[in-house]
XYZ file of C-alpha atoms in Angstrom:
200
model
C -8.280 111.571 68.516
C -9.427 108.606 66.486
C -8.766 105.103 67.804
C -5.876 103.507 65.961
C -5.316 100.275 67.883
C -7.444 97.682 69.679
C -5.969 95.070 72.028
C -8.004 91.966 72.885
C -6.668 89.617 75.552
C -8.144 86.185 76.017
C -7.108 84.008 78.957
C -7.577 80.246 79.003
C -7.296 77.970 82.003
C -7.473 74.870 79.783
C -6.906 75.918 76.176
C -7.280 72.359 74.839
C -10.858 72.063 76.118
C -12.135 75.649 76.196
C -13.811 77.306 73.235
C -11.980 80.489 72.251
C -14.010 83.640 71.751
C -14.612 85.063 68.300
C -14.508 88.746 67.506
C -15.720 90.805 64.578
C -15.079 94.419 63.669
C -17.714 96.099 61.524
C -17.372 99.545 60.050
C -20.611 101.495 60.434
C -19.624 104.818 58.887
C -17.513 106.337 56.143
C -17.513 105.710 52.410
C -18.435 102.255 51.127
C -15.383 102.243 48.860
C -12.079 103.529 50.271
C -10.156 106.170 48.363
C -7.080 105.018 46.423
C -3.905 104.992 48.496
C -1.851 108.129 48.116
C 1.883 108.451 48.544
C 1.280 110.492 51.669
C -0.969 107.797 53.183
C 1.570 105.053 52.460
C 4.413 107.147 53.841
C 2.491 107.909 57.021
C 1.525 104.251 57.457
C 5.105 103.040 57.056
C 6.408 105.682 59.464
C 3.776 104.749 62.050
C 4.629 101.051 61.715
C 8.345 101.731 62.098
C 7.692 103.904 65.142
C 5.558 101.161 66.709
C 8.172 98.426 66.160
C 10.989 100.642 67.419
C 8.983 101.707 70.460
C 8.039 98.144 71.422
C 11.596 96.857 70.975
C 13.068 99.725 72.988
C 10.507 99.373 75.782
C 10.982 95.630 76.230
C 14.779 95.904 76.000
C 14.721 98.581 78.712
C 12.470 96.423 80.891
C 14.705 93.366 80.479
C 17.763 95.366 81.497
C 15.853 96.542 84.573
C 14.858 92.986 85.540
C 18.433 91.784 84.946
C 19.609 94.010 87.802
C 17.944 91.431 90.097
C 18.760 88.054 88.472
C 16.623 85.039 89.393
C 14.360 87.159 91.610
C 11.005 88.943 91.360
C 11.582 92.581 92.346
C 8.651 94.811 93.307
C 8.085 97.184 90.389
C 5.605 100.056 90.048
C 2.677 98.634 88.070
C 2.066 101.904 86.215
C 5.089 101.055 84.073
C 3.385 97.921 82.773
C 0.006 99.607 82.368
C 1.598 102.249 80.144
C 2.799 99.354 78.000
C -0.737 98.019 77.560
C -1.114 95.984 80.738
C -4.593 95.469 82.170
C -5.353 97.394 85.363
C -6.806 94.366 87.161
C -3.648 92.299 86.623
C -0.564 92.454 88.825
C 2.591 91.693 86.829
C 5.646 90.163 88.518
C 8.565 89.983 86.093
C 11.993 88.414 86.510
C 15.228 87.823 84.653
C 16.515 84.273 84.938
C 19.899 82.751 84.182
C 20.783 79.126 84.914
C 23.277 76.489 83.819
C 22.081 73.287 82.089
C 22.599 71.307 85.311
C 20.692 73.805 87.454
C 17.055 74.497 88.249
C 15.308 77.736 89.114
C 12.906 76.988 91.971
C 10.012 79.410 92.480
C 7.716 79.175 95.507
C 4.607 81.199 96.304
C 1.075 80.853 97.640
C -1.335 82.144 94.982
C -3.899 84.668 96.244
C -7.615 84.434 95.574
C -8.029 85.470 91.937
C -9.939 84.467 88.820
C -6.753 83.664 86.927
C -3.020 83.365 87.406
C -0.232 82.069 85.245
C 3.532 81.786 85.110
C 5.497 81.599 81.872
C 9.071 81.636 80.625
C 9.995 84.192 77.984
C 13.065 85.046 75.954
C 15.179 88.199 76.291
C 12.626 90.168 74.242
C 9.806 89.060 76.569
C 8.287 86.771 73.931
C 6.935 83.548 75.409
C 8.903 80.434 74.595
C 7.108 77.980 72.279
C 3.998 76.909 74.213
C 2.773 74.853 71.244
C 5.408 72.164 71.686
C 7.030 72.826 75.070
C 5.774 73.004 78.646
C 6.662 76.655 79.243
C 3.673 77.770 81.303
C 1.568 76.756 84.283
C -1.660 78.332 85.525
C -4.389 78.186 88.144
C -5.977 75.152 86.489
C -2.907 73.120 85.529
C -0.717 73.644 88.609
C 0.006 71.000 91.205
C -0.604 72.505 94.644
C 1.027 71.631 97.951
C -1.164 70.682 100.918
C -0.959 74.240 102.269
C -2.122 75.781 98.969
C 1.321 76.895 97.858
C 2.988 76.001 94.580
C 6.549 75.152 93.670
C 7.558 75.751 90.054
C 10.718 74.144 88.675
C 12.352 75.752 85.628
C 14.987 73.444 84.182
C 16.293 71.827 81.012
C 14.848 68.430 81.993
C 11.856 67.268 84.014
C 12.806 66.341 87.598
C 9.427 64.640 88.063
C 8.335 66.853 90.949
C 5.402 68.574 89.212
C 5.024 72.093 87.806
C 8.068 71.638 85.567
C 8.747 74.466 83.121
C 10.971 73.595 80.157
C 13.762 76.098 79.528
C 13.617 74.928 75.905
C 17.331 75.128 75.185
C 17.697 78.595 76.702
C 19.990 79.399 79.614
C 18.616 82.884 80.285
C 15.625 85.055 79.542
C 12.694 86.723 81.267
C 9.712 85.329 83.143
C 6.242 86.561 83.992
C 3.832 85.769 86.807
C 0.364 87.341 86.639
C -2.277 87.639 89.346
C -5.597 88.598 87.700
C -8.358 90.081 89.828
C -6.430 89.606 93.080
C -6.496 91.996 96.034
C -3.175 90.645 97.329
C -0.050 90.374 95.202
C 2.579 88.137 96.801
C 6.009 88.067 95.196
C 7.555 84.599 94.879
C 10.671 83.402 96.629
C 13.162 82.055 94.096
C 16.499 80.277 94.240
C 18.943 78.325 92.074
C 19.702 74.697 92.950
C 21.437 71.795 91.271
C 18.960 69.747 89.252
C 20.288 66.519 90.782
C 19.434 67.804 94.269
C 15.695 68.075 93.619
């Protein structure tokens, strides 16, 4: 079958100072001038697009409902499920569903394994990342503050408690979260708990 989709993932440890890659697709076969669009071609294209959107929405909604069965925790989930959805085989995906009150914080603790990249991010119900352009919604191997023993403690809350590794819930009180270990041979799952923000 002909290839119909290409996915390119680019990871940045420091996106403000790294130069992003550039990619070019060049057609090397086929007619120089494409044939005029036919009704059949347009119909097929629209149907394929609708099927893609419906499939993505259904998949992510099903995943979120699965994560929500274990609120504020990172359950062990068969990685083949994520790979079928386009996940890279050298990345371990730890997903969670979080729900906190405005005066609470979600505290996540883990010791990152040896790997070329890791990151944690907060997402909405549809597993779309919150707005990383204007909000601190992610932390990674480069930007994290580490404890003396090599562990990290991530604080997800509506306001910054000043303890480091703060993740802004950006006006949301629930959603999904993702932790990725890339190129790791060990895949620890974080411990997570809800505390009062004032107690941090």
